[in-house]
Amino acid sequence: MSHVLILGGDGYLGWPTAMYFSARGYEVTVVDNYFRRHVSDELDIGTLYPVPTLVQRASIWHQKTGYEIKVVIGDLSDPELMRSLFTGKDLNYQWAIAKNFTAPPHTVVHYAEQPSAPYSLMNYKTANFTLSNNLLVTNNLMFAIKDLSPDTHVIKLGTMGEYGTPNIDIEEGWLDITHKGRSDRFLFPRQGGSIYHTSKVMDTDLLWFGCRIWDLKVTDLMQGPVYGIETEESDIDERLKTRFGYDELFGTIVNRFITQAVIDYPLTVYGGGEQTRGYLNIKDALQCIHVAEQNQAKPGELNIYNQIMETFTVNQLAELTQQVGQELGYDVKINSIQNPRIEKEEHYYNPSYQGLMELGVKPHYLTKDSMKEIFKIVSQYKSKIRKDVVFTGVKW
Ligand code: USQ
């Protein structure tokens, strides 16, 4: 049985990924330091509904399915904790049926990063935390694999935001360049739009170093903003649903717009609204991780895929949310507000993204019907939604 280790297993994507692999017969271990829970408490931003702890979720998962997801709570910027996940030495499971270490993971899915662009730009402390956490965790992972388990395949979550919005087509990770008559292949030029995005550029560089020097096997998935709640596994018990953020810091745009529509909060279109990004349903994020797991990078190879299924402008998302909301009886207004971010509001955007589909991912597109499904869930919690966290205006 293949062992998948998920770093950041309590997050929006981490927990659904854990259930996804567990349901398919993999041995699964998750690790998390509860950063998202702590920051939600500290900044008082909450989530749409309360989410059981990781230990409780693993226990519910076991009761409902008979499968085991082993849980370790701890901070992966501590290199000893990271190393214990590969050796079993001093490894303390907070939840497991059998608390013995079996074997090092065959695949590591690395989500254990501070994922919010606005959070990374609140102030110098949150910027420092973003850089130190994201880079130390990645570096600890790289050294643990090099020293202890060189055959382990790393799947790291990258972001489309590493490329920014260049005035040329965006390739899947690499660019062939001919310069003064000579040619070579380089990482596609990167220009992150926030400290968070810049930390992701740097962690890609770290792992590319590890591939070149120590023959590590790495897949970097350049993901766009994800939306949605439900996955196949979350239907088993509603307590297994992933966390759903709609606040300005941790909520992504589609989830935010739907929540705003439900509470009659005019949709917060930043600036001109022609910013274009690539989007994907949470169900497709899981499919992508799975095909990446099944198509390992070779030693020394950094495989890069652009993990998006379609592109939209902010204005298109606002209009779709308005139409769907109106069909469901909500009076949805759109409000173009001064952009708190520094980003191009009109730009060329033409990324390639066929790689993951060629490996078998079948996209769930954002349609009126799929948006209605999310509306349905969000509206159940309407009375609990807090207007005060929707927009506070964290500026770049
Ligand atoms: N936007 C609005 N109104 C809002 C929120 C966002 O107009 O209320 C705009 C933003 O200005 C931006 C676009 O919508 O142009 C996307 O913003 P977002 O907050 O959904 O996404 P972003 O901050 O870029 O970050 C999210 C995730 C991050 C991931 C990234 C992928 O939080 O972890 O890496 O999406 S990407 O955007 O491709 O870099």
Short mmCIF file of C-alpha atoms and ligand atoms in Angstrom, two decimals:
data_model
loop_
_atom_site.label_atom_id
_atom_site.label_comp_id
_atom_site.label_asym_id
_atom_site.label_seq_id
_atom_site.Cartn_x
_atom_site.Cartn_y
_atom_site.Cartn_z
CA MET A 1 0.00 0.00 0.00
CA SER A 2 1.45 3.35 -1.02
CA HIS A 3 2.02 5.79 1.81
CA VAL A 4 1.07 9.44 1.17
CA LEU A 5 2.19 12.08 3.66
CA ILE A 6 0.18 15.31 3.53
CA LEU A 7 1.86 18.38 5.01
CA GLY A 8 -0.78 20.97 5.89
CA GLY A 9 -3.49 18.30 6.25
CA ASP A 10 -5.94 20.52 8.14
CA GLY A 11 -6.33 23.13 5.39
CA TYR A 12 -8.94 23.86 2.72
CA LEU A 13 -7.23 21.39 0.37
CA GLY A 14 -5.25 19.28 2.86
CA TRP A 15 -8.16 17.53 4.55
CA PRO A 16 -10.10 16.71 1.34
CA THR A 17 -6.84 15.38 -0.14
CA ALA A 18 -6.33 13.14 2.89
CA MET A 19 -9.83 11.65 2.56
CA TYR A 20 -9.42 11.28 -1.21
CA PHE A 21 -6.28 9.16 -0.93
CA SER A 22 -7.53 7.25 2.11
CA ALA A 23 -10.75 6.31 0.29
CA ARG A 24 -8.65 4.94 -2.56
CA GLY A 25 -6.72 2.55 -0.36
CA TYR A 26 -3.57 4.57 0.35
CA GLU A 27 -1.92 4.71 3.75
CA VAL A 28 -2.29 8.39 4.72
CA THR A 29 -0.54 10.52 7.35
CA VAL A 30 -1.42 14.19 7.84
CA VAL A 31 0.55 16.85 9.67
CA ASP A 32 -0.56 20.34 10.61
CA ASN A 33 0.28 23.06 13.14
CA TYR A 34 -3.27 24.52 13.12
CA PHE A 35 -1.97 27.80 11.73
CA ARG A 36 -5.28 28.55 9.98
CA ARG A 37 -7.30 27.89 13.13
CA HIS A 38 -4.97 30.00 15.26
CA VAL A 39 -4.94 32.91 12.84
CA SER A 40 -8.73 32.78 12.50
CA ASP A 41 -9.01 33.08 16.29
CA GLU A 42 -6.30 35.69 16.59
CA LEU A 43 -7.79 37.94 13.90
CA ASP A 44 -11.36 36.93 14.72
CA ILE A 45 -12.32 36.03 11.15
CA GLY A 46 -13.93 32.61 11.62
CA THR A 47 -15.22 30.32 8.88
CA LEU A 48 -18.66 29.66 7.43
CA TYR A 49 -19.27 26.78 9.87
CA PRO A 50 -17.21 25.28 12.69
CA VAL A 51 -14.83 22.54 11.62
CA PRO A 52 -13.93 19.65 13.96
CA THR A 53 -10.24 19.37 14.88
CA LEU A 54 -8.02 17.19 12.74
CA VAL A 55 -8.06 14.52 15.43
CA GLN A 56 -11.88 14.58 15.52
CA ARG A 57 -12.07 14.48 11.73
CA ALA A 58 -9.78 11.45 11.57
CA SER A 59 -11.89 9.73 14.17
CA ILE A 60 -15.18 10.52 12.33
CA TRP A 61 -13.57 9.32 9.08
CA HIS A 62 -12.61 6.05 10.73
CA GLN A 63 -16.09 5.53 12.27
CA LYS A 64 -17.79 6.17 8.92
CA THR A 65 -15.45 4.34 6.56
CA GLY A 66 -13.18 2.07 8.57
CA TYR A 67 -10.15 3.81 7.04
CA GLU A 68 -7.31 5.25 9.07
CA ILE A 69 -5.78 8.69 8.57
CA LYS A 70 -2.86 9.10 10.97
CA VAL A 71 -2.59 12.57 12.51
CA VAL A 72 0.49 14.43 13.72
CA ILE A 73 0.08 17.94 15.15
CA GLY A 74 3.25 19.98 14.98
CA ASP A 75 5.26 22.69 13.30
CA LEU A 76 7.10 21.55 10.19
CA SER A 77 9.48 24.50 10.33
CA ASP A 78 11.07 22.37 13.09
CA PRO A 79 13.47 20.16 11.12
CA GLU A 80 13.37 17.38 13.72
CA LEU A 81 9.62 16.99 13.37
CA MET A 82 10.01 16.86 9.59
CA ARG A 83 12.75 14.24 9.84
CA SER A 84 10.77 12.10 12.28
CA LEU A 85 8.12 11.64 9.58
CA PHE A 86 10.71 9.77 7.50
CA THR A 87 12.39 7.77 10.28
CA GLY A 88 9.65 7.26 12.86
CA LYS A 89 12.09 8.37 15.60
CA ASP A 90 10.22 10.27 18.38
CA LEU A 91 7.18 10.52 16.11
CA ASN A 92 4.08 11.18 18.17
CA TYR A 93 0.73 10.41 16.51
CA GLN A 94 -2.17 12.35 18.02
CA TRP A 95 -4.56 9.97 16.32
CA ALA A 96 -4.00 6.57 14.72
CA ILE A 97 -5.45 3.08 15.09
CA ALA A 98 -1.97 1.57 15.28
CA LYS A 99 0.54 4.12 16.51
CA ASN A 100 3.54 2.38 14.98
CA PHE A 101 5.61 3.90 12.17
CA THR A 102 5.35 1.70 9.08
CA ALA A 103 7.57 3.14 6.36
CA PRO A 104 8.68 6.48 4.92
CA PRO A 105 6.14 8.00 2.53
CA HIS A 106 6.22 7.12 -1.11
CA THR A 107 4.74 10.56 -1.93
CA VAL A 108 4.65 13.83 0.02
CA VAL A 109 1.97 16.39 -0.82
CA HIS A 110 3.30 19.71 0.43
CA TYR A 111 0.58 22.23 1.32
CA ALA A 112 2.16 23.40 4.58
CA GLU A 113 2.49 27.04 3.60
CA GLN A 114 0.88 30.32 4.57
CA PRO A 115 -1.42 30.61 1.52
CA SER A 116 -2.83 34.14 1.61
CA ALA A 117 -1.51 37.05 -0.44
CA PRO A 118 -3.29 39.72 1.67
CA TYR A 119 -2.15 38.11 4.94
CA SER A 120 1.44 38.23 3.70
CA LEU A 121 1.07 41.98 3.19
CA MET A 122 -0.72 42.99 6.39
CA ASN A 123 2.57 44.14 7.95
CA TYR A 124 6.25 43.23 8.24
CA LYS A 125 5.52 40.54 10.83
CA THR A 126 3.05 38.63 8.66
CA ALA A 127 5.45 39.07 5.72
CA ASN A 128 8.26 37.60 7.83
CA PHE A 129 6.09 34.73 8.97
CA THR A 130 5.10 33.94 5.38
CA LEU A 131 8.69 33.90 4.17
CA SER A 132 10.14 32.02 7.11
CA ASN A 133 7.39 29.40 7.33
CA ASN A 134 7.10 28.74 3.61
CA LEU A 135 10.83 28.55 2.97
CA LEU A 136 11.86 26.71 6.13
CA VAL A 137 9.20 24.04 5.72
CA THR A 138 10.21 23.52 2.09
CA ASN A 139 13.91 23.43 2.99
CA ASN A 140 13.31 20.99 5.86
CA LEU A 141 11.37 18.76 3.49
CA MET A 142 14.11 18.92 0.86
CA PHE A 143 16.84 17.93 3.32
CA ALA A 144 14.75 15.19 4.94
CA ILE A 145 14.20 13.61 1.53
CA LYS A 146 17.80 14.00 0.40
CA ASP A 147 19.16 12.53 3.66
CA LEU A 148 16.54 9.96 4.57
CA SER A 149 14.30 8.98 1.68
CA PRO A 150 15.63 9.99 -1.75
CA ASP A 151 13.06 7.89 -3.61
CA THR A 152 10.12 9.85 -2.19
CA HIS A 153 8.26 11.95 -4.77
CA VAL A 154 7.36 15.50 -3.70
CA ILE A 155 4.20 17.14 -4.99
CA LYS A 156 4.38 20.79 -4.03
CA LEU A 157 1.52 23.22 -4.45
CA GLY A 158 2.79 26.13 -6.46
CA THR A 159 0.65 28.97 -7.76
CA MET A 160 -0.14 30.52 -11.12
CA GLY A 161 0.65 33.79 -9.38
CA GLU A 162 4.35 32.90 -9.61
CA TYR A 163 4.20 33.89 -13.28
CA GLY A 164 2.25 37.10 -12.69
CA THR A 165 0.57 38.52 -15.78
CA PRO A 166 3.29 38.72 -18.47
CA ASN A 167 2.59 40.09 -21.92
CA ILE A 168 3.50 36.72 -23.51
CA ASP A 169 1.88 33.26 -23.39
CA ILE A 170 2.54 31.40 -20.12
CA GLU A 171 4.03 27.94 -20.66
CA GLU A 172 3.79 25.05 -18.20
CA GLY A 173 6.76 25.94 -16.07
CA TRP A 174 9.56 26.05 -18.61
CA LEU A 175 10.61 28.31 -21.46
CA ASP A 176 12.99 27.51 -24.30
CA ILE A 177 15.14 30.55 -24.94
CA THR A 178 17.46 31.26 -27.83
CA HIS A 179 19.86 34.05 -27.04
CA LYS A 180 22.64 35.25 -29.34
CA GLY A 181 22.42 32.04 -31.33
CA ARG A 182 22.48 29.61 -28.37
CA SER A 183 19.49 27.85 -26.79
CA ASP A 184 18.61 26.54 -23.35
CA ARG A 185 15.57 25.74 -21.24
CA PHE A 186 14.81 27.82 -18.14
CA LEU A 187 12.09 28.17 -15.55
CA PHE A 188 9.48 30.49 -17.06
CA PRO A 189 10.16 34.05 -15.81
CA ARG A 190 8.44 34.64 -12.50
CA GLN A 191 7.18 37.88 -10.95
CA GLY A 192 5.01 37.25 -7.88
CA GLY A 193 2.41 39.89 -7.08
CA SER A 194 2.67 39.59 -3.27
CA ILE A 195 5.11 38.43 -0.61
CA TYR A 196 3.15 35.17 -0.49
CA HIS A 197 3.49 34.65 -4.25
CA THR A 198 7.17 35.58 -4.05
CA SER A 199 7.71 32.96 -1.33
CA LYS A 200 6.28 30.42 -3.77
CA VAL A 201 8.70 31.51 -6.47
CA MET A 202 11.48 30.95 -3.95
CA ASP A 203 10.30 27.52 -2.86
CA THR A 204 10.11 26.42 -6.50
CA ASP A 205 13.73 27.58 -6.83
CA LEU A 206 14.74 25.66 -3.70
CA LEU A 207 13.28 22.42 -4.98
CA TRP A 208 14.73 22.94 -8.45
CA PHE A 209 18.11 23.25 -6.75
CA GLY A 210 17.41 19.94 -4.97
CA CYS A 211 16.51 18.29 -8.28
CA ARG A 212 19.68 19.51 -10.02
CA ILE A 213 22.08 18.74 -7.20
CA TRP A 214 20.61 15.70 -5.45
CA ASP A 215 18.36 14.14 -8.08
CA LEU A 216 15.18 14.75 -6.10
CA LYS A 217 11.87 13.91 -7.79
CA VAL A 218 9.52 16.88 -7.68
CA THR A 219 6.21 17.89 -9.25
CA ASP A 220 5.21 21.53 -8.83
CA LEU A 221 1.55 22.29 -9.45
CA MET A 222 0.92 25.92 -10.41
CA GLN A 223 -2.60 26.26 -9.12
CA GLY A 224 -5.10 29.06 -9.65
CA PRO A 225 -7.74 30.14 -7.12
CA VAL A 226 -9.87 27.14 -6.08
CA TYR A 227 -13.60 27.30 -5.32
CA GLY A 228 -16.22 24.95 -3.93
CA ILE A 229 -16.88 22.88 -0.84
CA GLU A 230 -18.09 19.42 -1.66
CA THR A 231 -16.00 16.46 -2.70
CA GLU A 232 -17.06 12.83 -3.05
CA GLU A 233 -15.79 12.03 0.42
CA SER A 234 -17.34 15.01 2.19
CA ASP A 235 -20.78 13.65 1.25
CA ILE A 236 -20.19 10.75 3.68
CA ASP A 237 -20.81 12.94 6.75
CA GLU A 238 -21.35 16.66 6.89
CA ARG A 239 -18.75 17.03 9.65
CA LEU A 240 -16.15 15.98 7.07
CA LYS A 241 -16.73 19.09 4.91
CA THR A 242 -13.65 21.20 4.36
CA ARG A 243 -13.28 24.62 5.95
CA PHE A 244 -14.82 27.46 3.94
CA GLY A 245 -13.35 30.94 4.29
CA TYR A 246 -15.12 33.98 2.87
CA ASP A 247 -13.14 36.68 4.65
CA GLU A 248 -10.84 39.01 2.76
CA LEU A 249 -7.66 37.25 3.88
CA PHE A 250 -8.32 33.58 3.29
CA GLY A 251 -11.44 33.40 1.12
CA THR A 252 -10.85 33.06 -2.60
CA ILE A 253 -12.92 35.13 -4.97
CA VAL A 254 -15.65 32.72 -6.13
CA ASN A 255 -16.38 31.53 -2.59
CA ARG A 256 -16.38 35.15 -1.44
CA PHE A 257 -18.74 36.38 -4.18
CA ILE A 258 -21.27 33.61 -3.48
CA THR A 259 -21.21 34.38 0.24
CA GLN A 260 -21.58 38.10 -0.43
CA ALA A 261 -24.55 37.43 -2.72
CA VAL A 262 -26.27 35.39 -0.02
CA ILE A 263 -26.04 38.22 2.55
CA ASP A 264 -26.90 41.10 0.17
CA TYR A 265 -23.37 42.47 0.34
CA PRO A 266 -22.54 44.13 -3.01
CA LEU A 267 -19.91 42.02 -4.77
CA THR A 268 -16.45 43.45 -4.09
CA VAL A 269 -14.97 43.82 -7.57
CA TYR A 270 -11.45 45.19 -7.08
CA GLY A 271 -10.73 48.04 -9.49
CA GLY A 272 -11.63 47.69 -13.15
CA GLY A 273 -12.33 43.97 -12.77
CA GLU A 274 -10.56 42.85 -15.94
CA GLN A 275 -7.96 40.91 -13.90
CA THR A 276 -7.91 37.43 -15.45
CA ARG A 277 -6.95 34.29 -13.55
CA GLY A 278 -7.27 30.53 -14.08
CA TYR A 279 -9.78 28.81 -11.77
CA LEU A 280 -10.64 25.29 -10.71
CA ASN A 281 -13.19 23.38 -8.66
CA ILE A 282 -11.92 21.75 -5.46
CA LYS A 283 -12.91 18.37 -6.94
CA ASP A 284 -10.46 18.98 -9.78
CA ALA A 285 -7.70 20.05 -7.39
CA LEU A 286 -7.95 16.54 -5.90
CA GLN A 287 -7.93 14.84 -9.30
CA CYS A 288 -4.81 16.82 -10.21
CA ILE A 289 -2.94 15.73 -7.09
CA HIS A 290 -3.94 12.15 -7.81
CA VAL A 291 -2.67 12.16 -11.40
CA ALA A 292 0.53 13.84 -10.21
CA GLU A 293 0.95 11.04 -7.66
CA GLN A 294 0.45 8.44 -10.39
CA ASN A 295 2.88 10.13 -12.78
CA GLN A 296 5.98 10.60 -10.66
CA ALA A 297 8.77 12.89 -11.71
CA LYS A 298 12.00 11.06 -12.55
CA PRO A 299 15.13 11.57 -10.40
CA GLY A 300 16.51 15.04 -11.09
CA GLU A 301 13.30 16.17 -12.78
CA LEU A 302 11.11 19.12 -11.76
CA ASN A 303 7.77 18.48 -13.47
CA ILE A 304 5.59 21.56 -13.64
CA TYR A 305 1.90 21.66 -14.55
CA ASN A 306 -0.44 24.62 -14.65
CA GLN A 307 -3.34 23.55 -12.45
CA ILE A 308 -6.34 25.48 -13.79
CA MET A 309 -9.35 24.39 -15.82
CA GLU A 310 -10.57 27.68 -17.34
CA THR A 311 -9.99 31.41 -17.09
CA PHE A 312 -12.30 34.25 -16.08
CA THR A 313 -12.07 37.96 -15.43
CA VAL A 314 -13.29 39.26 -12.08
CA ASN A 315 -16.14 41.00 -13.95
CA GLN A 316 -17.22 37.71 -15.56
CA LEU A 317 -17.28 36.02 -12.14
CA ALA A 318 -19.30 38.89 -10.68
CA GLU A 319 -21.82 38.74 -13.56
CA LEU A 320 -22.18 34.96 -13.26
CA THR A 321 -22.70 35.24 -9.49
CA GLN A 322 -25.29 37.96 -10.07
CA GLN A 323 -27.21 35.89 -12.64
CA VAL A 324 -27.19 32.76 -10.51
CA GLY A 325 -28.08 34.71 -7.38
CA GLN A 326 -30.99 36.38 -9.16
CA GLU A 327 -32.27 33.02 -10.40
CA LEU A 328 -32.26 31.89 -6.76
CA GLY A 329 -34.12 34.99 -5.60
CA TYR A 330 -31.24 37.10 -4.26
CA ASP A 331 -30.92 40.76 -5.19
CA VAL A 332 -27.22 40.77 -6.11
CA LYS A 333 -25.49 44.10 -6.62
CA ILE A 334 -22.01 44.58 -8.04
CA ASN A 335 -19.78 47.25 -6.54
CA SER A 336 -16.49 48.20 -8.16
CA ILE A 337 -14.29 49.40 -5.32
CA GLN A 338 -10.84 50.91 -5.30
CA ASN A 339 -8.38 48.04 -5.70
CA PRO A 340 -6.54 47.46 -2.40
CA ARG A 341 -3.95 45.43 -4.34
CA ILE A 342 -1.33 46.57 -6.80
CA GLU A 343 -2.00 44.43 -9.86
CA LYS A 344 -2.66 44.98 -13.55
CA GLU A 345 -6.37 45.47 -14.08
CA GLU A 346 -6.18 44.97 -17.84
CA HIS A 347 -3.64 42.60 -19.26
CA TYR A 348 -2.88 39.83 -21.70
CA TYR A 349 -3.40 36.36 -20.22
CA ASN A 350 -2.91 33.16 -22.17
CA PRO A 351 -1.59 30.28 -20.07
CA SER A 352 -1.14 26.71 -21.32
CA TYR A 353 -2.84 24.16 -19.11
CA GLN A 354 -3.39 20.98 -21.06
CA GLY A 355 -0.78 18.85 -19.20
CA LEU A 356 -2.96 17.59 -16.36
CA MET A 357 -5.93 17.00 -18.65
CA GLU A 358 -3.70 14.94 -20.95
CA LEU A 359 -2.89 12.81 -17.90
CA GLY A 360 -6.60 12.17 -17.36
CA VAL A 361 -8.10 15.01 -15.29
CA LYS A 362 -11.75 15.58 -16.29
CA PRO A 363 -12.67 19.19 -15.53
CA HIS A 364 -15.76 20.28 -13.61
CA TYR A 365 -16.38 23.70 -15.16
CA LEU A 366 -17.90 26.68 -13.37
CA THR A 367 -21.47 26.76 -14.67
CA LYS A 368 -24.69 28.19 -13.34
CA ASP A 369 -25.59 24.74 -12.03
CA SER A 370 -22.28 24.13 -10.27
CA MET A 371 -22.46 27.60 -8.75
CA LYS A 372 -26.01 26.90 -7.54
CA GLU A 373 -24.71 23.88 -5.62
CA ILE A 374 -22.31 26.13 -3.68
CA PHE A 375 -25.03 28.74 -3.15
CA LYS A 376 -27.23 26.02 -1.66
CA ILE A 377 -24.67 25.10 0.99
CA VAL A 378 -23.65 28.66 1.81
CA SER A 379 -27.27 29.77 2.20
CA GLN A 380 -27.78 27.15 4.95
CA TYR A 381 -25.42 29.21 7.11
CA LYS A 382 -26.76 32.61 6.07
CA SER A 383 -27.59 33.74 9.60
CA LYS A 384 -24.03 33.01 10.76
CA ILE A 385 -22.21 34.93 8.01
CA ARG A 386 -20.34 37.96 9.32
CA LYS A 387 -20.39 41.13 7.22
CA ASP A 388 -17.55 42.68 9.22
CA VAL A 389 -14.93 40.23 7.90
CA VAL A 390 -15.91 40.46 4.23
CA PHE A 391 -13.80 43.50 3.43
CA THR A 392 -11.33 45.39 5.59
CA GLY A 393 -9.03 46.68 2.85
CA VAL A 394 -5.57 45.18 3.41
CA LYS A 395 -3.46 47.26 1.05
CA TRP A 396 -0.32 46.33 -0.82
N1 USQ B 1 -10.55 39.90 -6.18
C1 USQ B 1 -11.59 40.81 -6.29
N2 USQ B 1 -12.45 40.90 -5.23
C2 USQ B 1 -12.35 40.14 -4.11
C3 USQ B 1 -11.29 39.21 -4.02
C4 USQ B 1 -10.41 39.12 -5.07
O1 USQ B 1 -11.73 41.50 -7.30
O2 USQ B 1 -13.17 40.30 -3.21
C5 USQ B 1 -9.60 39.74 -7.30
C6 USQ B 1 -8.15 39.94 -6.91
O3 USQ B 1 -7.79 41.30 -6.95
C7 USQ B 1 -7.44 39.06 -7.93
C8 USQ B 1 -8.42 37.92 -8.18
O4 USQ B 1 -9.69 38.39 -7.74
O5 USQ B 1 -7.24 39.76 -9.11
C9 USQ B 1 -8.11 36.63 -7.45
O6 USQ B 1 -8.01 36.91 -6.07
P1 USQ B 1 -8.11 35.76 -4.94
O7 USQ B 1 -8.14 36.46 -3.62
O8 USQ B 1 -9.20 34.81 -5.25
O9 USQ B 1 -6.75 34.96 -5.18
P2 USQ B 1 -5.24 35.26 -4.78
O10 USQ B 1 -5.08 36.33 -3.78
O11 USQ B 1 -4.48 35.43 -6.06
O12 USQ B 1 -4.79 33.93 -4.07
C10 USQ B 1 -5.50 32.68 -4.20
C11 USQ B 1 -5.07 31.77 -3.07
C12 USQ B 1 -3.61 31.44 -3.19
C13 USQ B 1 -3.34 30.87 -4.58
C14 USQ B 1 -3.80 31.85 -5.66
C15 USQ B 1 -3.67 31.34 -7.06
O13 USQ B 1 -5.35 32.38 -1.82
O14 USQ B 1 -3.22 30.52 -2.19
O15 USQ B 1 -1.95 30.62 -4.75
O16 USQ B 1 -5.21 32.11 -5.45
S1 USQ B 1 -3.34 32.62 -8.22
O17 USQ B 1 -4.36 33.68 -8.07
O18 USQ B 1 -3.36 32.05 -9.53
O19 USQ B 1 -2.04 33.17 -7.87
#
